[in-house]
Amino acid sequence: MSATRMRHHWTIADMDRARTRALAEATGLPHIIAQLLLQRGAATADEARHYLQPSVAHLSDPFSLTGMRAAVERITQARDHDEHVLIFGDYDVDGIAAAALLINGLKRFGLQRVTHGMPLRLTEGYGLNAEHVAVARAEGVNLIITVDNGISAHEAARRAKDLGIDLLITDHHAIEEGLPEACAVINPKQDSPDHPARNLCGAGVAFKLSMALNGTPNDLDIAALGTVADIVPLTGENRIIVALGLRHMARYERLGLSKLAAEAGLSLRDISSEKIGFQLGPRLNAAGRLNDGRAALQLLLSDCPIEAGRIAAALNEANEERRSIERGIFEAAVEELDACFDPRQRSIVLARRGWHVGVIGIVASRINAEYNRPVVLIALDEEGVGRGSARSGPNFDMMAALTECQEYLERFGGHRSAAGLTLAEEAVPAFRSAFEAAALRQLGAGELLPELTVDVVASFSQLDGALLKTLEQLEPFGHGNPAPIFCSAGVELVPSSARIIKDNHLRMALRQGDVVLSAIGFFMAERYFTEGLPSSLDIAYIPQLNTYRNETSVQLLLKDYRPAED
C-alpha cells in the first residue's frame, strides 16, 4: 500500500466565475491565475500584485509583536554594559537557523561577548533546562536568549532568577502552561490569531528580533531556510520571507550553504523551497538527529572555505548514516505491517528496542503517507522506557487522540499533526488499544482514501508556456501553499505510449483534442501493473515546464487518475 499508488478522494475547489473574471480583467492575468489568486486570498488587483511581487515593504512591523520593545531594551542594556549573552537554540534546522540569525544580529548591533549553546538530543532532550542555566552561570553569562524553545522552560526560568541571570525567550511553539518568568517573551502565539506574524517559525521570530535591533532585514536566506525546514505554512509573512530569502540565497551564495549544496549536487543559483526541504534541510538536520547540531550551526556562521567544506562533507556523511538508519527502521516496520496489518484498523502503533529515537519521526511520517492513517512509532531503551513520535494527516487531531490516552503516557506534547510522547514498555499494549479507539472515533469505519484537492479544471489547450511561467509567480510552494493541482477530463491514452521508467515510475503520452502532452507518474508502476490504464481518463496533475536538449515543453506530473466519467 502506498500513497502514490492509492486512489484518492477528489474534491474540486469551488470557482466564483464572476469574481474570477473581474480579477482577471483588473490585472490582465489569465483566468486560471486569477482563480488561483482568489483561492489564496488575493481578491483585489492590489492584493494580487502584492502576492505575485512580494517585497520587504510587505513585512509587518517587528515591534507589533508582544514583548519586542522590552527585548530590545534589555539587549541594548547588555550592549551598553558589555554583558556576556548566551544564545540557546535547538538541534533542528529551525533552531540552528534561529541561533545563526540572532548571533549575527547581536553582533551587528554591537554586542561583543556572544556565545551559543544547544542541548544534545539523545542525552538532554529538547530545550533549555536548569542544568544549562547553572553551567551558564559558571561561565559568567548575564543574559540568556532562547531561540526556537523556552516557552515551556518554567524550571529553567526559576533557576535563572535564583542565580541572577536574566532570561529573554523567543519561541513559536504553543503556550500550554502560561509564560515562564522572563524579562521579555516574544512568541507570536501571544498575539491575536490574525496577526500577520502568527505562524512564524523560530528562525522567523529571531529574524524579527534582529530586524527590530538593526532596522534592516538581514540574513533572509537563513530565515527562509528555517521556515521551509520547519514545515510551517508558507502563507502570509512566511511566504514573503521565503520568497525574498530564496532570492537572497541565489544572489549571495552564503559560503556554508554553497558548500553544502555542492555536496548535494546542487547550485544555490537555482535554489527552490523544494530543494531546501528535500536536500539542504535533511543534511543540516542529520547531525542533530543523531545527537549534536553544533556542526550545522558552525557551517552557517563559517567564513572559512576550508572549514565550511570540511563541515559540509561531514554533514553529508551524517545524512547518509541517518538515511541508512531510517531505511532499516522503515523496512522493519513495513515487514511487521506486512505480517499483521488489517485494513480495518484506523491507526498504527509499533514499538521496538534498538530503534533510533532521533529518526523515528521521519519514519512515522513515511508510514503515515504510505498507509493514510495516524502512526505512532516507539523506540524502547534497555530500561523499558519508550520514547515515541506520532504523525498524522490533516483529517486527524493527534493531540486530541493522545489526550484521550493520557492515562497510559508519562508525558506528551506537540500539535495537531505531530507529537512526541514517553511511556513505559508495559503500557504499550493498552496505549495501542486506546489509541485505536480514539482513531476510530475521529475517522469512523470504512475505506480510508487520501484526499486530493483539485484547484483548477483545465483543458490541454490552455496549458502553454506563458501560463506556466505566470504560474511560477505563485511560488514558493510548500506546506499550506502547495503547487496547484489541475484536472483534465476525458483525455485519451496514446496507444502503446505507456512505459515503465527505472522500475518504479510510469510515463505515457496523453491526448485531448489536438494537443498531446507527456505525463509522468512517480511510483505508479505497481498500480499500472495491477490495474492497467483505461483508454479514456480523468487525470489530476501538476503542469510543469520541462527542458531537455535545449527544448522546453509542457509536462504533466501525475498525482492520480481514474476512468473518465461520462
XYZ file of C-alpha atoms in Angstrom:
566
model
C 0.000 0.000 0.000
C 1.448 3.375 -0.986
C 0.150 6.921 -1.089
C 1.436 7.269 -4.639
C -0.309 4.071 -5.738
C -3.543 4.524 -3.820
C -6.616 6.035 -5.329
C -7.632 9.375 -3.849
C -10.901 11.004 -2.974
C -11.067 14.005 -5.295
C -12.525 17.330 -4.216
C -12.903 20.040 -6.854
C -12.421 23.542 -5.454
C -15.289 25.962 -5.975
C -14.918 28.625 -8.647
C -16.593 32.032 -8.484
C -16.771 32.860 -12.174
C -17.837 36.478 -11.724
C -15.055 37.324 -9.253
C -12.503 35.411 -11.327
C -13.478 37.337 -14.451
C -13.354 40.664 -12.593
C -9.894 39.985 -11.130
C -8.555 38.785 -14.485
C -9.800 41.956 -16.177
C -8.400 44.201 -13.411
C -4.941 42.613 -13.523
C -4.602 41.412 -17.108
C -3.830 37.921 -15.807
C -5.166 34.664 -17.284
C -8.428 33.481 -15.742
C -6.710 30.406 -14.297
C -4.182 32.562 -12.421
C -6.959 34.862 -11.199
C -8.869 31.846 -9.909
C -5.796 30.574 -8.040
C -5.145 34.005 -6.536
C -8.708 34.187 -5.240
C -8.273 30.769 -3.639
C -5.181 32.147 -1.877
C -6.964 35.191 -0.511
C -5.866 37.793 -3.071
C -9.220 39.316 -4.014
C -8.234 42.717 -5.424
C -5.754 43.922 -8.011
C -3.502 45.383 -5.286
C -3.594 42.149 -3.279
C -2.781 40.179 -6.420
C 0.225 42.405 -7.170
C 1.480 42.037 -3.592
C 1.095 38.276 -3.807
C 2.927 37.966 -7.112
C 5.623 40.520 -6.239
C 6.481 40.114 -2.523
C 8.841 42.737 -1.099
C 10.416 43.811 2.185
C 7.807 46.568 2.393
C 5.134 43.893 2.849
C 6.708 42.570 6.076
C 4.925 43.510 9.290
C 6.488 45.843 11.857
C 8.570 43.705 14.259
C 7.543 46.000 17.122
C 3.932 44.889 16.652
C 4.907 41.618 18.363
C 4.275 41.481 22.089
C 7.498 41.682 24.088
C 9.630 43.135 21.294
C 10.230 46.557 22.866
C 11.173 45.048 26.215
C 13.543 42.637 24.461
C 15.254 45.417 22.505
C 15.646 47.486 25.675
C 17.248 44.578 27.554
C 19.619 43.757 24.690
C 20.567 47.431 24.402
C 21.441 47.358 28.105
C 23.581 44.259 27.513
C 25.446 46.035 24.718
C 25.982 49.206 26.716
C 27.354 47.273 29.717
C 29.415 44.751 27.710
C 27.479 41.805 29.131
C 28.016 38.161 28.245
C 24.997 36.914 26.258
C 24.244 33.240 25.600
C 22.046 32.301 22.618
C 20.447 28.948 23.426
C 18.985 27.169 20.410
C 17.757 23.765 19.341
C 19.232 20.883 17.343
C 16.858 21.008 14.356
C 17.245 23.256 11.304
C 14.827 25.864 12.635
C 16.651 26.139 15.960
C 20.043 26.188 14.248
C 18.934 28.840 11.750
C 17.390 30.931 14.535
C 20.630 30.795 16.525
C 22.712 31.832 13.499
C 20.326 34.705 12.756
C 20.441 36.090 16.269
C 24.195 35.628 16.716
C 24.715 37.664 13.545
C 22.041 40.158 14.576
C 23.523 40.787 18.020
C 26.999 41.257 16.595
C 25.675 43.763 14.049
C 24.018 45.574 16.941
C 27.392 45.907 18.624
C 27.489 43.153 21.238
C 30.988 41.784 21.705
C 30.533 38.792 24.002
C 28.038 36.455 22.355
C 28.237 32.681 22.774
C 25.846 29.906 21.843
C 24.608 26.580 23.141
C 22.064 23.861 22.411
C 21.073 20.552 24.020
C 22.301 17.131 22.952
C 19.284 15.365 21.505
C 19.846 11.853 22.829
C 21.051 12.644 26.350
C 19.483 16.010 27.205
C 16.334 16.225 25.114
C 14.612 19.376 23.945
C 15.019 22.905 25.241
C 16.693 24.910 27.991
C 16.856 23.189 31.373
C 18.036 24.127 34.858
C 21.416 22.452 34.408
C 22.113 24.512 31.286
C 21.389 27.635 33.341
C 23.805 26.547 36.072
C 26.556 25.992 33.503
C 25.854 29.436 32.038
C 26.196 30.997 35.488
C 29.571 29.311 35.973
C 30.690 30.757 32.635
C 29.737 34.293 33.639
C 26.655 34.675 31.436
C 24.498 37.716 32.263
C 21.663 37.189 29.777
C 20.280 34.025 28.163
C 18.223 34.402 24.983
C 16.401 31.295 23.811
C 15.559 30.733 20.156
C 13.005 28.154 18.969
C 12.498 26.998 22.564
C 11.877 28.289 26.059
C 8.117 28.782 26.170
C 7.754 25.739 28.441
C 11.063 26.182 30.338
C 9.489 27.104 33.686
C 12.040 25.273 35.822
C 14.948 26.796 33.904
C 13.384 30.255 34.264
C 13.124 29.841 38.033
C 16.745 28.683 38.205
C 17.877 31.673 36.158
C 16.093 34.033 38.537
C 17.656 32.336 41.564
C 21.130 32.636 40.019
C 20.696 36.252 38.956
C 20.677 35.628 35.188
C 18.160 37.472 33.048
C 16.178 35.353 30.593
C 14.726 36.515 27.277
C 12.548 33.967 25.475
C 11.934 33.860 21.731
C 9.848 30.917 20.591
C 6.912 29.985 18.375
C 5.547 26.830 19.989
C 2.137 26.586 21.633
C 1.759 28.198 25.060
C 0.285 25.461 27.241
C 1.223 26.310 30.850
C 1.360 30.097 30.925
C 4.507 32.136 30.373
C 7.792 31.416 32.164
C 9.139 34.273 34.259
C 11.432 36.290 31.986
C 12.406 39.874 31.261
C 10.682 39.522 27.882
C 8.846 36.828 25.929
C 8.450 37.082 22.157
C 6.124 34.409 20.815
C 3.574 35.161 18.077
C 1.156 32.765 19.785
C 0.687 35.511 22.408
C -0.718 37.809 19.759
C -4.091 37.805 18.039
C -4.907 34.924 15.672
C -4.999 37.351 12.735
C -1.551 38.842 13.429
C 0.490 38.606 10.186
C 3.405 37.012 12.069
C 1.231 34.460 13.874
C 2.689 31.421 12.074
C 6.374 32.332 12.142
C 8.848 29.583 12.974
C 11.692 30.041 15.461
C 14.003 31.446 12.782
C 11.249 33.842 11.722
C 10.934 35.161 15.279
C 14.722 35.566 15.526
C 14.664 37.383 12.175
C 12.064 39.799 13.566
C 14.163 40.482 16.662
C 17.273 41.083 14.562
C 15.281 43.417 12.321
C 13.993 45.336 15.354
C 17.552 45.743 16.656
C 19.213 46.759 13.408
C 16.407 48.262 11.348
C 17.230 46.147 8.290
C 16.132 42.669 7.130
C 19.459 40.826 7.227
C 20.092 37.090 6.707
C 16.886 36.481 4.785
C 18.439 33.324 3.335
C 18.821 31.800 6.801
C 15.286 32.863 7.739
C 13.972 31.131 4.607
C 15.999 28.016 5.401
C 14.456 27.663 8.863
C 10.952 28.483 7.633
C 10.920 25.828 4.916
C 12.621 23.176 7.053
C 10.208 23.644 9.967
C 7.218 22.995 7.673
C 5.230 25.995 8.866
C 2.542 27.251 6.457
C 4.053 29.113 3.501
C 1.342 31.744 3.634
C 1.302 35.400 4.639
C 4.523 36.580 6.256
C 6.196 33.176 5.922
C 5.708 33.163 2.165
C 7.208 36.650 1.891
C 10.242 35.640 3.974
C 10.846 32.530 1.876
C 10.320 34.286 -1.463
C 12.790 37.026 -0.524
C 15.142 34.561 1.145
C 15.384 32.354 -1.934
C 16.408 35.373 -4.000
C 18.964 36.321 -1.350
C 20.321 32.764 -1.233
C 20.729 32.595 -5.006
C 22.311 36.035 -5.282
C 24.790 35.978 -2.396
C 25.509 32.229 -2.087
C 26.436 32.088 1.601
C 29.647 30.093 1.935
C 28.394 27.306 4.207
C 25.185 26.769 2.262
C 27.084 26.825 -1.028
C 29.438 24.096 0.217
C 26.508 22.035 1.483
C 24.641 22.461 -1.802
C 27.714 21.241 -3.669
C 27.745 18.095 -1.515
C 24.119 17.545 -2.560
C 24.918 18.132 -6.234
C 23.030 21.444 -6.308
C 23.742 25.059 -7.139
C 22.302 27.830 -4.993
C 21.740 29.820 -8.175
C 18.635 27.750 -8.917
C 17.577 27.041 -5.336
C 13.902 26.411 -4.529
C 11.826 25.672 -1.456
C 11.614 22.051 -2.610
C 15.411 21.744 -2.757
C 15.710 23.218 0.730
C 13.097 20.813 2.050
C 14.470 17.656 0.449
C 18.202 18.346 0.034
C 19.671 21.047 2.280
C 17.343 20.679 5.259
C 17.908 16.947 5.826
C 21.680 17.392 5.653
C 21.632 20.198 8.219
C 19.259 18.160 10.369
C 21.297 14.973 10.208
C 23.875 15.807 12.876
C 21.218 16.967 15.333
C 19.073 13.902 14.712
C 21.993 11.648 15.521
C 22.901 13.753 18.591
C 24.648 17.143 18.171
C 23.603 20.021 15.896
C 26.525 22.335 16.636
C 28.359 21.490 13.419
C 25.398 22.682 11.345
C 25.343 25.982 13.239
C 29.064 26.432 12.698
C 28.562 25.829 8.980
C 26.057 28.697 8.745
C 28.440 31.010 10.616
C 31.675 29.999 8.887
C 33.604 32.365 6.631
C 36.491 29.930 6.067
C 36.231 27.890 2.835
C 38.341 25.038 4.221
C 36.316 24.783 7.436
C 32.990 25.100 5.595
C 33.973 22.406 3.111
C 35.018 20.048 5.897
C 31.784 20.569 7.854
C 29.615 20.215 4.743
C 31.295 16.913 3.900
C 30.792 15.680 7.475
C 27.111 16.660 7.410
C 26.645 14.876 4.108
C 28.213 11.764 5.628
C 25.970 12.079 8.696
C 22.973 12.354 6.392
C 23.955 9.124 4.656
C 24.191 7.466 8.066
C 20.793 8.899 9.007
C 19.285 7.595 5.772
C 20.714 4.144 6.411
C 19.265 4.075 9.927
C 15.946 5.407 8.638
C 15.834 2.786 5.885
C 16.461 -0.010 8.389
C 13.682 1.167 10.711
C 11.272 1.658 7.817
C 11.935 -1.798 6.403
C 11.487 -3.386 9.833
C 8.222 -1.523 10.353
C 6.862 -2.461 6.922
C 7.869 -6.097 7.456
C 5.839 -6.134 10.663
C 2.902 -4.440 8.962
C 3.014 -6.890 6.058
C 2.516 -9.648 8.603
C -0.199 -8.120 10.766
C -1.799 -5.038 9.173
C -5.590 -5.129 8.895
C -7.131 -2.540 6.520
C -9.972 -2.114 9.009
C -7.666 -0.702 11.670
C -7.683 3.073 11.977
C -4.180 3.544 13.392
C -0.694 2.065 13.545
C 1.329 1.773 16.762
C 4.669 -0.051 16.579
C 7.321 -0.381 19.299
C 10.754 -1.982 19.202
C 14.071 -1.981 21.002
C 17.045 -0.599 19.117
C 15.191 1.968 17.040
C 16.928 5.353 16.937
C 14.808 7.946 18.699
C 16.193 10.736 16.505
C 14.934 9.127 13.288
C 11.591 7.514 14.151
C 9.702 10.748 13.441
C 10.795 10.691 9.799
C 9.809 7.040 9.500
C 6.448 7.699 11.154
C 5.766 10.381 8.532
C 6.612 7.950 5.732
C 4.348 5.244 7.130
C 1.553 7.773 7.618
C 1.868 8.672 3.930
C 2.001 5.016 2.872
C -0.965 3.801 4.934
C -3.008 7.011 5.256
C -3.747 6.698 8.961
C -2.187 8.079 12.170
C 1.083 6.442 13.182
C 2.988 6.192 16.461
C 6.481 4.666 16.445
C 8.100 3.972 19.811
C 11.805 3.410 20.466
C 12.291 1.291 23.599
C 15.512 1.562 25.577
C 17.170 -1.099 27.727
C 15.417 0.181 30.845
C 11.973 -0.296 29.340
C 11.282 3.373 28.658
C 9.637 4.161 25.336
C 10.047 7.467 23.514
C 7.642 7.847 20.638
C 6.964 10.037 17.625
C 3.405 10.429 16.369
C 2.382 11.682 12.922
C -0.961 12.139 11.192
C -2.605 13.781 8.208
C -4.832 16.870 8.121
C -8.012 14.917 8.873
C -6.845 13.765 12.315
C -6.169 15.667 15.553
C -3.190 13.887 17.097
C -3.158 15.897 20.317
C -6.848 15.231 20.921
C -6.267 11.492 20.465
C -3.257 11.452 22.798
C -5.213 13.383 25.403
C -7.775 10.569 25.377
C -4.924 8.109 26.018
C -3.017 10.139 28.593
C -3.555 7.650 31.436
C -1.039 5.375 29.666
C 1.512 8.116 28.969
C 4.126 9.621 31.236
C 4.184 12.797 29.155
C 3.335 14.017 25.680
C 3.247 17.223 23.682
C 3.064 18.582 20.170
C 0.387 19.855 17.836
C -2.421 18.637 15.620
C -0.367 16.565 13.178
C 2.854 15.749 15.062
C 3.682 14.920 18.657
C 6.196 13.262 20.927
C 5.458 11.026 23.879
C 7.034 8.938 26.629
C 5.584 5.789 28.183
C 6.628 2.599 29.939
C 7.129 -0.510 27.821
C 4.443 -2.412 29.717
C 1.912 0.332 28.872
C 2.335 -0.079 25.103
C -0.429 -2.698 24.540
C -3.021 -0.705 26.494
C -1.966 2.502 24.770
C -2.247 0.814 21.362
C -5.832 -0.236 22.097
C -6.812 3.159 23.482
C -5.237 4.996 20.544
C -7.041 2.747 18.064
C -10.338 3.522 19.788
C -9.600 7.260 19.666
C -8.724 6.998 15.969
C -11.948 5.118 15.242
C -13.961 7.874 16.914
C -12.297 10.513 14.752
C -12.054 8.684 11.425
C -15.034 6.343 11.536
C -15.244 2.984 9.790
C -14.908 2.317 6.060
C -12.164 2.773 3.489
C -9.618 5.485 4.234
C -8.771 7.255 0.998
C -6.318 10.160 0.982
C -7.821 13.494 -0.001
C -6.818 15.221 -3.231
C -7.977 18.797 -3.716
C -8.143 19.885 -7.338
C -7.661 23.638 -7.706
C -8.365 24.098 -11.410
C -10.256 22.235 -14.111
C -8.468 22.963 -17.381
C -8.139 21.720 -20.922
C -4.813 20.850 -22.522
C -5.210 23.756 -24.939
C -4.901 26.189 -22.002
C -1.553 24.790 -20.850
C 1.018 26.870 -22.682
C 4.404 28.232 -21.691
C 3.076 31.703 -20.890
C 0.551 30.328 -18.391
C 3.131 28.133 -16.680
C 5.628 30.996 -16.437
C 2.977 33.089 -14.689
C 2.123 30.099 -12.505
C 5.713 30.126 -11.212
C 4.999 33.522 -9.632
C 2.723 31.764 -7.126
C 5.814 30.107 -5.651
C 7.351 29.344 -3.239
C 5.243 26.235 -2.791
C 5.221 24.125 0.333
C 3.143 23.342 3.389
C -0.008 25.464 3.362
C 0.697 26.687 -0.169
C 1.047 23.550 -2.294
C 1.608 23.642 -6.021
C -1.823 23.962 -7.672
C -3.326 20.697 -8.865
C -5.070 20.738 -12.231
C -7.642 18.319 -13.578
C -8.403 17.480 -17.190
C -11.337 15.234 -18.026
C -11.779 12.726 -20.811
C -8.174 12.611 -22.000
C -7.086 9.723 -24.206
C -4.111 7.456 -23.662
C -1.989 7.465 -26.801
C -1.821 3.777 -27.806
C 1.398 1.939 -26.875
C 2.815 5.040 -25.149
C 2.791 3.733 -21.557
C 6.184 2.543 -20.352
C 7.979 1.933 -17.076
C 10.942 4.100 -16.075
C 13.554 2.819 -13.595
C 11.258 0.004 -12.422
C 9.012 2.305 -10.357
C 7.722 5.168 -12.487
C 5.133 5.393 -15.245
C 5.480 7.567 -18.345
C 2.827 7.992 -21.034
C 1.521 10.317 -23.721
C -1.982 11.746 -23.376
C -4.179 13.442 -25.960
C -7.034 15.881 -25.583
C -8.323 17.256 -28.853
C -5.345 18.202 -30.993
C -2.923 18.551 -28.062
C -0.637 15.697 -26.971
C 1.335 16.041 -23.726
C 3.827 13.838 -21.932
C 2.906 12.724 -18.401
C 4.902 11.005 -15.674
C 3.619 9.336 -12.519
C 6.297 8.702 -9.921
C 5.980 5.343 -8.133
C 2.889 4.469 -10.178
C 4.395 1.427 -11.903
C 2.902 -1.074 -9.458
C -0.542 0.443 -9.830
C -0.200 0.198 -13.606
C 0.748 -3.480 -13.364
C -2.173 -4.314 -11.063
C -4.906 -2.092 -12.543
C -3.779 -1.226 -16.047
C -4.781 2.048 -17.712
C -8.191 2.850 -19.174
C -8.136 4.271 -22.688
C -10.021 7.377 -21.538
C -9.075 9.026 -18.251
C -9.707 11.899 -15.903
C -6.312 12.999 -14.593
C -5.126 15.135 -11.686
C -1.682 16.643 -12.182
C 0.748 19.496 -11.702
C 1.751 21.088 -15.032
C 5.446 21.879 -15.374
C 7.888 23.203 -17.924
C 10.488 20.586 -18.805
C 13.673 21.471 -20.688
C 15.535 18.699 -22.490
C 18.295 19.270 -25.034
C 17.507 22.990 -25.096
C 13.860 22.384 -25.941
C 11.181 23.339 -23.413
C 7.792 21.658 -23.355
C 4.848 21.186 -21.012
C 4.980 18.022 -18.906
C 2.315 16.737 -16.530
C 3.304 15.398 -13.116
C 0.508 12.925 -12.378
C -0.999 12.867 -8.897
C -3.866 10.470 -9.663
C -6.003 9.134 -12.491
C -9.339 7.400 -12.842
C -11.560 6.138 -15.660
C -13.211 9.063 -17.409
C -16.649 9.864 -16.069
C -19.454 10.151 -18.584
